[in-house]
PDB file of C-alpha atoms in Angstrom:
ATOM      1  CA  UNK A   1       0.035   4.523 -17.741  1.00  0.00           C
ATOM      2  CA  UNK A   2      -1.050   7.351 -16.172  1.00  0.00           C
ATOM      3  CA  UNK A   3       1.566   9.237 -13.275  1.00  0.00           C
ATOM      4  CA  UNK A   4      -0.570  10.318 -10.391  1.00  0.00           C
ATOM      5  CA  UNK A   5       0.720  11.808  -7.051  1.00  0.00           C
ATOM      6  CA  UNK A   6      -1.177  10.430  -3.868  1.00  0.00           C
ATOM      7  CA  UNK A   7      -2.829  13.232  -1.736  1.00  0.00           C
ATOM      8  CA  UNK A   8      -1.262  15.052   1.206  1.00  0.00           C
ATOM      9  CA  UNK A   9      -1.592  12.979   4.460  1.00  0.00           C
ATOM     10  CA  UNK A  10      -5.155  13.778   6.290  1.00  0.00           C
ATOM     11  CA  UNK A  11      -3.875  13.522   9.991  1.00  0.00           C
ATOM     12  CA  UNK A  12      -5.979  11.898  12.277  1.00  0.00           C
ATOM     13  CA  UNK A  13      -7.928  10.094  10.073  1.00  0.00           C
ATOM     14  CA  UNK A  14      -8.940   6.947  11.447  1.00  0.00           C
ATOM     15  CA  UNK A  15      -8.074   3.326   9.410  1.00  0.00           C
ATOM     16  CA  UNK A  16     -11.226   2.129   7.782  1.00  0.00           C
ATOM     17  CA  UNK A  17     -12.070  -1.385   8.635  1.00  0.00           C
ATOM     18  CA  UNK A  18     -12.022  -4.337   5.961  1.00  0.00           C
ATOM     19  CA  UNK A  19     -12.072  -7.903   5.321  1.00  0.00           C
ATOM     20  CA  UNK A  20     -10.655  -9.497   2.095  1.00  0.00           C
ATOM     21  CA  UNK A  21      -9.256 -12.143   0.499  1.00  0.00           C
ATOM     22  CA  UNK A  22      -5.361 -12.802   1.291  1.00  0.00           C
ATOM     23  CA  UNK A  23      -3.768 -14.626  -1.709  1.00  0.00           C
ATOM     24  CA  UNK A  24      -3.662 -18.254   0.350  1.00  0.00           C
ATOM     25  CA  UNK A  25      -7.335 -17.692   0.200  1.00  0.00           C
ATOM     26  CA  UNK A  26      -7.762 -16.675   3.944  1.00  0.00           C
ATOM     27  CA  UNK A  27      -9.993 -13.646   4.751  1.00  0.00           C
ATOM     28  CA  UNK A  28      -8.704 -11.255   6.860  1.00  0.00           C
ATOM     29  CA  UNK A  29     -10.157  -8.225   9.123  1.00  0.00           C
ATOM     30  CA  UNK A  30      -8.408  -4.928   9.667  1.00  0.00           C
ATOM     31  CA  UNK A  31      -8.667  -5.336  13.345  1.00  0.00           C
ATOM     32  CA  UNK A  32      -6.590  -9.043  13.269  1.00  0.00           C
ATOM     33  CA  UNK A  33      -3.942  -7.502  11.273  1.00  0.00           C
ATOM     34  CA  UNK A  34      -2.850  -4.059  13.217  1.00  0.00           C
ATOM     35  CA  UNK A  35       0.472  -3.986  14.370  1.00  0.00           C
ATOM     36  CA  UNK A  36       1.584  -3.095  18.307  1.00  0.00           C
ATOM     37  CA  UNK A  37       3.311  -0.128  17.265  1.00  0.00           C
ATOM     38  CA  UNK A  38       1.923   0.944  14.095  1.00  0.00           C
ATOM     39  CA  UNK A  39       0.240  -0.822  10.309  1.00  0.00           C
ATOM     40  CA  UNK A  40       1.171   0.023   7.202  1.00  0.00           C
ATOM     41  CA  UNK A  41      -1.480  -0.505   4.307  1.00  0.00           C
ATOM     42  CA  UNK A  42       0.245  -0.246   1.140  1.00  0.00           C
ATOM     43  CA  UNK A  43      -1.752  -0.261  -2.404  1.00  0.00           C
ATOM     44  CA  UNK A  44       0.198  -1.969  -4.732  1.00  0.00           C
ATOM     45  CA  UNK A  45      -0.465  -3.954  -7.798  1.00  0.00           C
ATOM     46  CA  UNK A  46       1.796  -6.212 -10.278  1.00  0.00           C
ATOM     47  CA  UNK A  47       2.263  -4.684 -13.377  1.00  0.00           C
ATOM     48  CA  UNK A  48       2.956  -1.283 -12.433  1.00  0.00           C
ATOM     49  CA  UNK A  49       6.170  -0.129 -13.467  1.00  0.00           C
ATOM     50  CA  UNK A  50       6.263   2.065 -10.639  1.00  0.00           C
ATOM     51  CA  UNK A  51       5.425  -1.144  -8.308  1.00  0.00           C
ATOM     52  CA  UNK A  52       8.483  -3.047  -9.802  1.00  0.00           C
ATOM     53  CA  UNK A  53      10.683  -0.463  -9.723  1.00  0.00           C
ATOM     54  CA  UNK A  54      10.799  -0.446  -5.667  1.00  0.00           C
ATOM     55  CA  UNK A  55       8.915  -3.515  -4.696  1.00  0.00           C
ATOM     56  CA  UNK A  56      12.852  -4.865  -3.870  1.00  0.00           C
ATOM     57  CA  UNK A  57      12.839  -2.093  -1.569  1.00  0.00           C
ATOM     58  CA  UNK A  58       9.540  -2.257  -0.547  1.00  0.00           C
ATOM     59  CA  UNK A  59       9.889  -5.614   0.903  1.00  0.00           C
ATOM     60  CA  UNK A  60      13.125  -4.857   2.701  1.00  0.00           C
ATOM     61  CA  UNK A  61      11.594  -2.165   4.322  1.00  0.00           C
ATOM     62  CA  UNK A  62       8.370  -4.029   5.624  1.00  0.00           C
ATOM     63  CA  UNK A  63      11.387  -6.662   6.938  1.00  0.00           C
ATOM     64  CA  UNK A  64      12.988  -3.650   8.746  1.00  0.00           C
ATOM     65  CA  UNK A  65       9.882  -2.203  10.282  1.00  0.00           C
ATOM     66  CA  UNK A  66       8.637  -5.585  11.710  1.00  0.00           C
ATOM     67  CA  UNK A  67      11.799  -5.109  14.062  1.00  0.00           C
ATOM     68  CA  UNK A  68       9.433  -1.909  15.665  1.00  0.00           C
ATOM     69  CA  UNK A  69       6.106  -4.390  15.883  1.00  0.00           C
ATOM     70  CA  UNK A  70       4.536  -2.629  12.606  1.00  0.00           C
ATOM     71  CA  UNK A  71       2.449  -4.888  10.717  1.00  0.00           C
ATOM     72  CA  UNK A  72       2.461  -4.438   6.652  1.00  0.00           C
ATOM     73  CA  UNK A  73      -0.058  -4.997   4.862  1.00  0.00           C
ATOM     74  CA  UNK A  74      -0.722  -4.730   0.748  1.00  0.00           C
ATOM     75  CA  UNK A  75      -4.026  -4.413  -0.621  1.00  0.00           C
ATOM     76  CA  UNK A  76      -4.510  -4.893  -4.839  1.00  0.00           C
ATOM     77  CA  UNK A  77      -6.914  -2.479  -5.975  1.00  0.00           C
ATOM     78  CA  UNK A  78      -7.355  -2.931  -9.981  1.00  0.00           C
ATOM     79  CA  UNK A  79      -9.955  -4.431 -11.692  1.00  0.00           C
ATOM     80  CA  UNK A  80      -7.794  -7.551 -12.555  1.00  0.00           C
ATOM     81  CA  UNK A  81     -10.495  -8.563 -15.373  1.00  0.00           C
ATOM     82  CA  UNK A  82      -9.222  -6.095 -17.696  1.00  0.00           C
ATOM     83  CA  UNK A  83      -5.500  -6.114 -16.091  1.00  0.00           C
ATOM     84  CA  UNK A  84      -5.033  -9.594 -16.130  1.00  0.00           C
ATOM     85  CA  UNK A  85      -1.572  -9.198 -14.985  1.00  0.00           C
ATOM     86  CA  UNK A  86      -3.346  -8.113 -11.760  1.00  0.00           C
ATOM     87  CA  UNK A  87      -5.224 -10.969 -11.364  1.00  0.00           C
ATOM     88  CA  UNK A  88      -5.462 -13.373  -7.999  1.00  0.00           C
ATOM     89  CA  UNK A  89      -3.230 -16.597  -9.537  1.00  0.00           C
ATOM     90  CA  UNK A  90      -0.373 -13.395 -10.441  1.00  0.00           C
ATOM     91  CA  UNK A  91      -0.614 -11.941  -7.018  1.00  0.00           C
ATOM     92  CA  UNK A  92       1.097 -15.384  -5.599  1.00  0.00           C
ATOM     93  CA  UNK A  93       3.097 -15.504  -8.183  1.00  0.00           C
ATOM     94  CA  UNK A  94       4.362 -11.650  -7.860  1.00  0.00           C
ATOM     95  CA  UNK A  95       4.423 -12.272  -3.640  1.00  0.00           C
ATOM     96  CA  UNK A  96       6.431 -15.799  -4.183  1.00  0.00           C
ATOM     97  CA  UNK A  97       8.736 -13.844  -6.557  1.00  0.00           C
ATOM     98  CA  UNK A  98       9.559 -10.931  -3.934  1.00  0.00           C
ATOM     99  CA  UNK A  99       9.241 -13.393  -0.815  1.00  0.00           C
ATOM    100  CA  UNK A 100       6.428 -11.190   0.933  1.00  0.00           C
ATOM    101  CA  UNK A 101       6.834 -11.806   4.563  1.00  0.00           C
ATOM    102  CA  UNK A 102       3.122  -9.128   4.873  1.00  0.00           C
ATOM    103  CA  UNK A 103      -0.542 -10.523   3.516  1.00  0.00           C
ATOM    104  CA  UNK A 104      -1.069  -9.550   0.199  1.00  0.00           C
ATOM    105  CA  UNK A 105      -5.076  -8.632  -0.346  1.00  0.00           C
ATOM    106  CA  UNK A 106      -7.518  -8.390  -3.199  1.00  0.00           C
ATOM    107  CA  UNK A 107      -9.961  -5.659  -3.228  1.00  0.00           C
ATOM    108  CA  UNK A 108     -12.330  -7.119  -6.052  1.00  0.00           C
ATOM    109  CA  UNK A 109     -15.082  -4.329  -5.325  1.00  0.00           C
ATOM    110  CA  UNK A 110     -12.848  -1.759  -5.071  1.00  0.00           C
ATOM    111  CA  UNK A 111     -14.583  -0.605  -1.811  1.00  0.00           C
ATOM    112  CA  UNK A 112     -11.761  -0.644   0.543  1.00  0.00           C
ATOM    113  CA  UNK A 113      -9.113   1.414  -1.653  1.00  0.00           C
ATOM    114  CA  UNK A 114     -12.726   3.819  -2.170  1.00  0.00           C
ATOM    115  CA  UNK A 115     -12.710   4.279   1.679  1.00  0.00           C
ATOM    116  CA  UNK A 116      -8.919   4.708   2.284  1.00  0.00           C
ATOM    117  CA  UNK A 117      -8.982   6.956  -0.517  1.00  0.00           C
ATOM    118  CA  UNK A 118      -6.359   5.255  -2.500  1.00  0.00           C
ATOM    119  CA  UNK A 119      -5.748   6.779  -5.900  1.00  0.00           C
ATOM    120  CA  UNK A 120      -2.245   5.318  -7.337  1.00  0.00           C
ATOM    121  CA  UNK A 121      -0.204   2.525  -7.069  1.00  0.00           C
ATOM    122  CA  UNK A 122       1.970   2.508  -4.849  1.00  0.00           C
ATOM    123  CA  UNK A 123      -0.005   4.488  -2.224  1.00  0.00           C
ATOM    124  CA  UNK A 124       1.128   3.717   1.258  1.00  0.00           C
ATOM    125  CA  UNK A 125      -1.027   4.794   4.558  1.00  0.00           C
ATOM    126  CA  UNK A 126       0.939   4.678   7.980  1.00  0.00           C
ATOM    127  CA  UNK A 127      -1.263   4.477  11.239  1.00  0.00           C
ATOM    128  CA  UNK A 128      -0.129   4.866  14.519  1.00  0.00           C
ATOM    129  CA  UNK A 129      -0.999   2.399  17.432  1.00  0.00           C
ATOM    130  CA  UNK A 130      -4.209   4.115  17.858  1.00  0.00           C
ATOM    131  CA  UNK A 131      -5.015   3.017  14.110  1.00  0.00           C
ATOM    132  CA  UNK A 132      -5.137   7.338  13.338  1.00  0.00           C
ATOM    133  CA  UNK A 133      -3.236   8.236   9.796  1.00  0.00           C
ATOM    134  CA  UNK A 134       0.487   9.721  10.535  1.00  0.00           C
ATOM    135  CA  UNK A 135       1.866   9.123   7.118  1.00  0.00           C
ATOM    136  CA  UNK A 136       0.626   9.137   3.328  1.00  0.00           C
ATOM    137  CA  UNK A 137       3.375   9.549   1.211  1.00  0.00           C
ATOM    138  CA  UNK A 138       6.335   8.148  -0.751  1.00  0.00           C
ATOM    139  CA  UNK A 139       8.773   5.217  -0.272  1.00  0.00           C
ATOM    140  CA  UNK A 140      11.899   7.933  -1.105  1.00  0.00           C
ATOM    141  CA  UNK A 141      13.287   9.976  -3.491  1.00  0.00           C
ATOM    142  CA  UNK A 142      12.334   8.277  -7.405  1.00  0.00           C
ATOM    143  CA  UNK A 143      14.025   9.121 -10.928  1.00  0.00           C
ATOM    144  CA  UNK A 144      13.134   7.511 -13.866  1.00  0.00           C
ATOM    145  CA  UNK A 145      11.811   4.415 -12.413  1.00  0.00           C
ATOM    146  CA  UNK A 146      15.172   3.910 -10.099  1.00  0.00           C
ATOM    147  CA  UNK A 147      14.913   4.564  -6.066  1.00  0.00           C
ATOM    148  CA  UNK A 148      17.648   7.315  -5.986  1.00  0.00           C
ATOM    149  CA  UNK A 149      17.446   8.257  -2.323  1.00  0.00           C
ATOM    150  CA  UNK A 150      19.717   8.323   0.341  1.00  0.00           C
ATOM    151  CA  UNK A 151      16.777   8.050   2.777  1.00  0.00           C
ATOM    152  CA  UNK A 152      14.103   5.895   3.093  1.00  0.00           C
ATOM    153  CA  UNK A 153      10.874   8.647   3.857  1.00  0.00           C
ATOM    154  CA  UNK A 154       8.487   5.705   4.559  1.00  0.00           C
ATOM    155  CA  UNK A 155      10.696   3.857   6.924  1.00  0.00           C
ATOM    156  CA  UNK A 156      11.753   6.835   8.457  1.00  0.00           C
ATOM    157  CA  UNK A 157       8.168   8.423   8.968  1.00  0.00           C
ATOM    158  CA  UNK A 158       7.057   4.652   9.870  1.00  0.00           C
ATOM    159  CA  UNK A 159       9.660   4.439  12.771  1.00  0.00           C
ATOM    160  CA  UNK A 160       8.932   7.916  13.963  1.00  0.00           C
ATOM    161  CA  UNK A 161       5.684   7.000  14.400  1.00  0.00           C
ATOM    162  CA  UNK A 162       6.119   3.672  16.095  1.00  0.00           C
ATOM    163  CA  UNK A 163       8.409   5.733  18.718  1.00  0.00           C
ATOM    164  CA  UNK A 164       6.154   9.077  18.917  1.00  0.00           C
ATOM    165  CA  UNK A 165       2.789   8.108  17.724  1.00  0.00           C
ATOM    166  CA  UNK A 166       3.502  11.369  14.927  1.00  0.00           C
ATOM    167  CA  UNK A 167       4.594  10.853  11.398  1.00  0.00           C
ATOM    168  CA  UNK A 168       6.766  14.428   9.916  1.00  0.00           C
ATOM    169  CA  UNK A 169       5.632  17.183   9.647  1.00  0.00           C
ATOM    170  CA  UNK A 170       6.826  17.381   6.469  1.00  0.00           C
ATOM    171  CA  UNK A 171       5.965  14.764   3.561  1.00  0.00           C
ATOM    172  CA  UNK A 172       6.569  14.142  -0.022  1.00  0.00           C
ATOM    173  CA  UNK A 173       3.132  12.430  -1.912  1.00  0.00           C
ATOM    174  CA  UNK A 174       3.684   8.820  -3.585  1.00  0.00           C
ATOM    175  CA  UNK A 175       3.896   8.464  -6.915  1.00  0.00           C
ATOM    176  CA  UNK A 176       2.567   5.785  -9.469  1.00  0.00           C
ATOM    177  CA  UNK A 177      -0.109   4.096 -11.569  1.00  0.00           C
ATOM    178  CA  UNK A 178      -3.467   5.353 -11.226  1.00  0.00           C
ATOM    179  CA  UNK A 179      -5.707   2.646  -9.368  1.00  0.00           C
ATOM    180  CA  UNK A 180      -7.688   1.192 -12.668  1.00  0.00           C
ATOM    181  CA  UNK A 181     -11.184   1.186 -10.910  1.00  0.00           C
ATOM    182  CA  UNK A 182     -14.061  -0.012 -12.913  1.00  0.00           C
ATOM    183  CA  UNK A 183     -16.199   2.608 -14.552  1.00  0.00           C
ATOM    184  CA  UNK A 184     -19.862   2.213 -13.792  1.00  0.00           C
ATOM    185  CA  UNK A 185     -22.285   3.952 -15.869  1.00  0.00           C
ATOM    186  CA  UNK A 186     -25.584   4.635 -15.559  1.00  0.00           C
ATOM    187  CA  UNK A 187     -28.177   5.516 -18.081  1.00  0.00           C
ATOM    188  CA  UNK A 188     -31.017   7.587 -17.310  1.00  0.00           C
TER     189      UNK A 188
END
């Protein structure tokens, strides 16, 4: 397990457009899954402790922000052949468990979390209506695995922006797994 901290948030960057597989085998576009008021793209996986540690809290707070007319959305970026525990059966499994109300995606080439940028699990993105980065940071204040904030950063930032079109000024970077990408290597 290696502890990487997501990237400050690159305002203004525009949501890169994808289709993949949701986990009831549908394939779904970017553009069909925006939300009125604002999307959230999270990059989570299954068996990252970091993941489980908040996924209770992740899923509450999708719940909440659907009240604003944000969409949620989670994207699976590991190469699930050599993390089986990542693999398409135990992404319904892991969305059953936690009752995900949001699609739950598979990026099996990787390319999607390569455009967004994604480097750790969890990694959340929040776009305004106008589909233009306001927020790339954490869920809330973490301590040894355990949520130990009084705030919720992403809901707050996620509202903001679904009322202003603005995330903070200020944010604190997500923490978590780094996204297990497959190593290509080329021989010359």
């Amino acid at each position: 397990m290696v502890l990487l901290n997501s990237p400050i948030c690159d305002k203004e960057k525009v949501m890169p457009s994808f289709e993949l597989m949701n986990i009831d085998g549908t394939v779904l576009k970017s553009r069909e899954l925006v939300g009125k008021s604002g999307t959230l793209i999270m990059f989570i996986c299954n068996h990252c402790p970091y993941v489980k540690a908040i996924i209770d809290k992740i899923v509450e707070t999708t719940n909440e922000l659907e009240k604003f007319n944000i969409k949620s959305i989670a994207i699976m970026p590991n190469d699930a052949e050599k993390y089986p525990e990542d693999s398409f059966e135990n992404m319904n499994l892991f969305s059953k468990k936690h009752q995900f109300k949001f699609p739950y995606l598979i990026d099996k080439t990787q390319e999607v979390s390569k455009n967004f940028g994604a480097v750790c699990t969890p990694d959340f993105f929040g776009f305004n209506s106008d589909n233009k980065l306001n927020y790339r940071g954490r869920l809330g204040l973490m301590n040894n695995l355990q949520f130990i904030g009084k705030t919720n950063d992403l809901l707050d930032a996620m509202i903001q922006i679904s009322k202003t079109g603005e995330g903070p000024n200020e944010q604190s970077s997500s923490a978590g797994c780094s996204i297990k990408f497959t190593c290509m290597f080329v021989m010359r």
